[in-house]
Amino acid sequence: MYEGVVLAERYFQHTFGNGLTLLAERMPGMQSAAMTFLVNAGAATDPVDRCGSATVLSDLLLRGAGTRDSRQLTDYLDSLGLQRSSSVGIHHMRFGSAAVAAKVIEALPTYSDIVRRPHLPQDGFEAARDLALQALEGIDDEPRQKLMIKLREWYFPSPYGRNTMGRAEDLEKLTLELCKADWQQRFHAKDAIIALAGDVDFGQLREEIERHFGAWNGEAPGDVNVMPPPGRFHHEHQKSEQTHIGIAYPSIPETHADYYTVRLAIEVLSGGMSGRLFTEVREKRGLCYSVWAGYSSLKGSGSIFGYAGTSNERAQATLDCFIAELHRLQSGVTDAELQRAKIGLKASTIMQGESTSARAGAIAHDYFIRGRIRTLEEVKDAIDAVTVEKVNSYLKVTAPGPFTIVTVGPKELKLPD
Amino acid sequence: MYEGVVLAERYFQHTFGNGLTLLAERMPGMQSAAMTFLVNAGAATDPVDRCGSATVLSDLLLRGAGTRDSRQLTDYLDSLGLQRSSSVGIHHMRFGSAAVAAKVIEALPTYSDIVRRPHLPQDGFEAARDLALQALEGIDDEPRQKLMIKLREWYFPSPYGRNTMGRAEDLEKLTLELCKADWQQRFHAKDAIIALAGDVDFGQLREEIERHFGAWNGEAPGDVNVMPPPGRFHHEHQKSEQTHIGIAYPSIPETHADYYTVRLAIEVLSGGMSGRLFTEVREKRGLCYSVWAGYSSLKGSGSIFGYAGTSNERAQATLDCFIAELHRLQSGVTDAELQRAKIGLKASTIMQGESTSARAGAIAHDYFIRGRIRTLEEVKDAIDAVTVEKVNSYLKVTAPGPFTIVTVGPKELKLPD
């Protein structure tokens, strides 16, 4: 299907004078469209003593904007049938919507109101801050989520390892005035990305974005103080039935020529149900009920993250087995393993090509990381080009590590040397 | 898009002589296909003293079948690029797969092996049972999941309220021999459903299913002893930061003429972000970080389920507010609320129409509940036919309740009269 379409007819990319980039993908046969809107206001850009400002803003911005108060805004967006989301990542604040294509377009001026003309009301601020504090408290009831938060904190240099939900002591000191100042400082057109995929018309989109976002101006201050993480090993005591184990170590960035070599090696480790971790740790030894590893990307850096959830008495054996499997990668993968990994990765690329939401997210991510959209063909070709020789010579010279290891549970584990 | 396709060209339904039903939906423009395969072997059909037999079988069946041992089977299915799932529901054991269409078809004989010619090896049995026991223990670390399990147990008559993960004391007594006998008794063609959606050819599908499942025979014993639940109110003590609240009460079945009247009323309560629960409980009062209500279906019965997760000190106010909103429905909904609810429900129907996995699941569910596939047009028309008069006269005479209320947290709450 993709082969039959001239690339220029499927993809569209344009950066306006104010630094905002519009990306679009036409998906024949779809009635829907999806939007991913990224603003350069993620948790890493929170002021150093106001961690959680982004998460409060992501709620507060929706409590009235432009000519609509909070209730009118919510009612209006629902009356378009939009499936909406908003979230805070490390780099970006993200707004997502999906619906019948015409309605997603119709909502664009309202998203302009949300980022450029929010009301930021006092009562809304208090409710938003309370909810953020409650969500933060709730993490103690979710040891798996807690593990992943702690792992990021101990692995990434600050502020890239921040908990995107914020910090309780900072949230308590936050005021509406500080939030307003923060909104003014961070919400600007420069480096913002609006990506749409589905039944869209490039000309109309460009006009609409120009009309509603063209006069959005300014640039967010960009310097961030980077500090090393507190250490590489951490145990978080929790009276729980399970021990949760998190492992992270550095890899190459997505823009590196060997990116798919690494992706496919990790797919051999953890793709499908024939992945080594699943079969060795789970299927053969029954050590744990959940185990995986995956590649994870920040701008300019790549990492491998791994997780295992297991009963307390099997935790040590699970950690040992996990680390052994990571080291065993150095001895290489078989041709059959690589073939399965390639087929699996290509199949999920094809499936992604049938979802407007997945494609809107993918082209936005591509542009942020690489400065351009990749076609599905390009992804497929890059996967096909990886050979077992390439993978094995890469793995041979690339010892996994140094490991950051975080555990949550009732007992500390013995760490590998 | 749907209007342009003759219905007969989009949908296909055939019941073979052995009682197995094949359902299919052709989705123009898709390269992928998805399969939902339902066998009449859910948790409600577990022998009364062997709760969890289904969950162990759902793992064990995949540990070797036909000519392939456990490893070969996993490797083979992954080499087709299948995204796979298997799960145990109350009525059914479910196998799901999705991939490039030709590969989903290619895997059909293997799914025949899995249900008809599994190896059921001893070592695989032990690993599967251990994993089932570990998963069960893990629930203590997941108070939200625990709440939903307990709510079903206290709301539904047994065996329909069973925890599909099984019961620890039964799992501990389970043997491979008992599992084998159970497989023999429950895995039969009668009432099984295979549903495929995507880039499929009806003629080819029918031939393939006939060839590989045509000789599958027998009928599962159907009588189930129904027992009332233990009571309507239950508090599960847990030292947690949050209190989790679950509410359930009876509604009409999906086959009832007023089904969409109810669905839309609940959509007014909990659809989108303008839903009453979200705005009243969460947005206005900041009472809790998660709240929803939804319609839930078993064969022949319908129910409303509600959930709220909140800090311990706000739990009582949240429960009171939730119950008040349920009662307030009796005073009716506004025309604007109903219009938003209709648009929201139609939009999600359209989005579902663009996902092969969602459509395979939907036609299988339709057939199980109604004995036939509904077209997307039929669903849309049924939603359109609901008027505000219809909704309000239904709500006026239908007091919500009797409520079953389950809470998980450190403190019991005062229940409504």
CSV table of N, CA and C in Angstrom, one decimal, chain A residues 72-136:
chain,number,residue,atom,x,y,z
A,72,GLN,N,-17.3,25.5,29.8
A,72,GLN,CA,-17.6,25.7,28.4
A,72,GLN,C,-16.6,25.0,27.5
A,73,LEU,N,-15.3,25.2,28.0
A,73,LEU,CA,-14.2,24.6,27.2
A,73,LEU,C,-14.3,23.1,27.1
A,74,THR,N,-14.5,22.4,28.3
A,74,THR,CA,-14.7,21.0,28.3
A,74,THR,C,-15.9,20.5,27.5
A,75,ASP,N,-17.0,21.2,27.7
A,75,ASP,CA,-18.2,20.9,27.0
A,75,ASP,C,-18.0,21.0,25.5
A,76,TYR,N,-17.3,22.1,25.1
A,76,TYR,CA,-17.1,22.3,23.6
A,76,TYR,C,-16.3,21.2,23.0
A,77,LEU,N,-15.2,20.9,23.7
A,77,LEU,CA,-14.3,19.9,23.1
A,77,LEU,C,-15.0,18.5,23.1
A,78,ASP,N,-15.8,18.2,24.1
A,78,ASP,CA,-16.5,16.9,24.1
A,78,ASP,C,-17.6,17.0,23.0
A,79,SER,N,-18.2,18.1,22.7
A,79,SER,CA,-19.2,18.2,21.7
A,79,SER,C,-18.7,18.0,20.3
A,80,LEU,N,-17.3,18.0,20.1
A,80,LEU,CA,-16.7,17.7,18.9
A,80,LEU,C,-16.4,16.1,18.8
A,81,GLY,N,-16.7,15.5,19.9
A,81,GLY,CA,-16.4,14.0,19.9
A,81,GLY,C,-14.9,13.7,20.0
A,82,LEU,N,-14.1,14.6,20.5
A,82,LEU,CA,-12.7,14.4,20.6
A,82,LEU,C,-12.3,13.4,21.7
A,83,GLN,N,-11.5,12.4,21.3
A,83,GLN,CA,-10.8,11.6,22.4
A,83,GLN,C,-9.6,12.4,22.7
A,84,ARG,N,-9.5,12.9,23.9
A,84,ARG,CA,-8.4,13.8,24.3
A,84,ARG,C,-7.5,13.2,25.3
A,85,SER,N,-6.2,13.7,25.3
A,85,SER,CA,-5.3,13.4,26.4
A,85,SER,C,-4.3,14.6,26.5
A,86,SER,N,-3.8,14.7,27.7
A,86,SER,CA,-2.7,15.6,27.9
A,86,SER,C,-1.8,15.0,28.9
A,87,SER,N,-0.5,15.2,28.7
A,87,SER,CA,0.5,14.6,29.6
A,87,SER,C,1.8,15.4,29.6
A,88,VAL,N,2.6,15.1,30.6
A,88,VAL,CA,3.8,15.8,30.8
A,88,VAL,C,4.9,14.8,30.6
A,89,GLY,N,5.8,15.0,29.7
A,89,GLY,CA,7.0,14.2,29.5
A,89,GLY,C,8.2,14.9,30.0
A,90,ILE,N,9.4,14.3,29.8
A,90,ILE,CA,10.6,15.0,30.2
A,90,ILE,C,10.9,16.3,29.4
A,91,HIS,N,10.8,16.1,28.1
A,91,HIS,CA,11.0,17.2,27.2
A,91,HIS,C,9.8,18.1,27.0
A,92,HIS,N,8.6,17.5,26.8
A,92,HIS,CA,7.5,18.2,26.3
A,92,HIS,C,6.3,18.1,27.2
A,93,MET,N,5.4,19.1,27.1
A,93,MET,CA,4.0,18.9,27.5
A,93,MET,C,3.3,18.5,26.2
A,94,ARG,N,2.4,17.5,26.3
A,94,ARG,CA,1.8,16.9,25.1
A,94,ARG,C,0.3,17.0,25.2
A,95,PHE,N,-0.3,17.5,24.1
A,95,PHE,CA,-1.8,17.4,24.0
A,95,PHE,C,-2.1,16.5,22.8
A,96,GLY,N,-3.0,15.6,23.1
A,96,GLY,CA,-3.4,14.7,22.0
A,96,GLY,C,-4.9,14.7,21.8
A,97,SER,N,-5.3,14.6,20.5
A,97,SER,CA,-6.8,14.5,20.2
A,97,SER,C,-7.0,13.6,19.0
A,98,ALA,N,-8.1,12.9,19.0
A,98,ALA,CA,-8.4,12.0,17.8
A,98,ALA,C,-10.0,12.0,17.7
A,99,ALA,N,-10.4,12.0,16.5
A,99,ALA,CA,-11.9,12.0,16.2
A,99,ALA,C,-12.0,12.0,14.7
A,100,VAL,N,-13.3,12.1,14.2
A,100,VAL,CA,-13.6,12.3,12.8
A,100,VAL,C,-12.7,13.5,12.4
A,101,ALA,N,-12.0,13.4,11.2
A,101,ALA,CA,-11.0,14.3,10.8
A,101,ALA,C,-11.5,15.8,10.9
A,102,ALA,N,-12.6,16.1,10.4
A,102,ALA,CA,-13.1,17.5,10.3
A,102,ALA,C,-13.2,18.1,11.7
A,103,LYS,N,-13.5,17.3,12.7
A,103,LYS,CA,-13.6,17.8,14.1
A,103,LYS,C,-12.2,18.1,14.7
A,104,VAL,N,-11.3,17.3,14.4
A,104,VAL,CA,-9.9,17.5,14.9
A,104,VAL,C,-9.4,18.9,14.3
A,105,ILE,N,-9.7,19.2,13.1
A,105,ILE,CA,-9.3,20.4,12.5
A,105,ILE,C,-10.1,21.6,13.1
A,106,GLU,N,-11.4,21.3,13.4
A,106,GLU,CA,-12.3,22.4,14.0
A,106,GLU,C,-11.7,22.8,15.4
A,107,ALA,N,-11.1,21.8,16.0
A,107,ALA,CA,-10.6,22.1,17.4
A,107,ALA,C,-9.3,22.9,17.4
A,108,LEU,N,-8.6,23.0,16.3
A,108,LEU,CA,-7.3,23.7,16.3
A,108,LEU,C,-7.3,25.1,16.9
A,109,PRO,N,-8.3,26.0,16.6
A,109,PRO,CA,-8.2,27.3,17.2
A,109,PRO,C,-8.4,27.2,18.7
A,110,THR,N,-9.0,26.2,19.2
A,110,THR,CA,-9.2,26.1,20.7
A,110,THR,C,-7.9,25.6,21.3
A,111,TYR,N,-7.1,24.8,20.6
A,111,TYR,CA,-5.8,24.5,21.2
A,111,TYR,C,-4.9,25.7,21.2
A,112,SER,N,-5.1,26.6,20.2
A,112,SER,CA,-4.3,27.8,20.2
A,112,SER,C,-4.7,28.6,21.4
A,113,ASP,N,-6.0,28.7,21.7
A,113,ASP,CA,-6.5,29.4,23.0
A,113,ASP,C,-5.8,28.7,24.2
A,114,ILE,N,-5.8,27.4,24.2
A,114,ILE,CA,-5.3,26.7,25.4
A,114,ILE,C,-3.9,27.1,25.7
A,115,VAL,N,-3.0,27.1,24.7
A,115,VAL,CA,-1.6,27.4,25.0
A,115,VAL,C,-1.3,28.9,25.0
A,116,ARG,N,-2.1,29.7,24.3
A,116,ARG,CA,-1.8,31.1,24.2
A,116,ARG,C,-2.7,32.0,25.1
A,117,ARG,N,-3.9,31.6,25.3
A,117,ARG,CA,-4.9,32.5,26.1
A,117,ARG,C,-5.6,31.7,27.2
A,118,PRO,N,-4.8,31.0,28.0
A,118,PRO,CA,-5.5,30.3,29.1
A,118,PRO,C,-6.0,31.3,30.2
A,119,HIS,N,-7.0,30.9,30.9
A,119,HIS,CA,-7.5,31.8,32.0
A,119,HIS,C,-6.7,31.7,33.3
A,120,LEU,N,-6.2,30.5,33.5
A,120,LEU,CA,-5.5,30.2,34.7
A,120,LEU,C,-6.2,30.7,36.0
A,121,PRO,N,-7.4,30.2,36.3
A,121,PRO,CA,-8.1,30.8,37.4
A,121,PRO,C,-7.6,30.2,38.7
A,122,GLN,N,-7.9,31.0,39.8
A,122,GLN,CA,-7.4,30.7,41.1
A,122,GLN,C,-8.0,29.3,41.6
A,123,ASP,N,-9.3,29.2,41.5
A,123,ASP,CA,-9.9,28.0,42.1
A,123,ASP,C,-9.5,26.7,41.3
A,124,GLY,N,-9.3,26.9,40.0
A,124,GLY,CA,-8.8,25.8,39.2
A,124,GLY,C,-7.4,25.5,39.6
A,125,PHE,N,-6.6,26.5,39.9
A,125,PHE,CA,-5.2,26.2,40.3
A,125,PHE,C,-5.2,25.3,41.6
A,126,GLU,N,-6.0,25.7,42.5
A,126,GLU,CA,-6.0,24.9,43.8
A,126,GLU,C,-6.4,23.4,43.6
A,127,ALA,N,-7.5,23.3,42.7
A,127,ALA,CA,-7.9,21.9,42.4
A,127,ALA,C,-6.8,21.1,41.7
A,128,ALA,N,-6.2,21.8,40.7
A,128,ALA,CA,-5.1,21.1,39.9
A,128,ALA,C,-4.0,20.7,40.8
A,129,ARG,N,-3.6,21.6,41.7
A,129,ARG,CA,-2.4,21.3,42.6
A,129,ARG,C,-2.8,20.2,43.6
A,130,ASP,N,-4.0,20.2,44.1
A,130,ASP,CA,-4.5,19.1,45.0
A,130,ASP,C,-4.4,17.8,44.3
A,131,LEU,N,-4.9,17.8,43.1
A,131,LEU,CA,-4.9,16.5,42.3
A,131,LEU,C,-3.5,16.0,42.1
A,132,ALA,N,-2.6,16.9,41.8
A,132,ALA,CA,-1.2,16.6,41.5
A,132,ALA,C,-0.6,16.0,42.8
A,133,LEU,N,-0.9,16.6,44.0
A,133,LEU,CA,-0.4,16.1,45.2
A,133,LEU,C,-1.0,14.7,45.5
A,134,GLN,N,-2.2,14.5,45.3
A,134,GLN,CA,-2.9,13.2,45.5
A,134,GLN,C,-2.3,12.1,44.6
A,135,ALA,N,-2.1,12.5,43.3
A,135,ALA,CA,-1.5,11.5,42.4
A,135,ALA,C,-0.1,11.1,42.9
A,136,LEU,N,0.7,12.0,43.4
A,136,LEU,CA,2.0,11.7,43.9
A,136,LEU,C,1.9,10.8,45.1
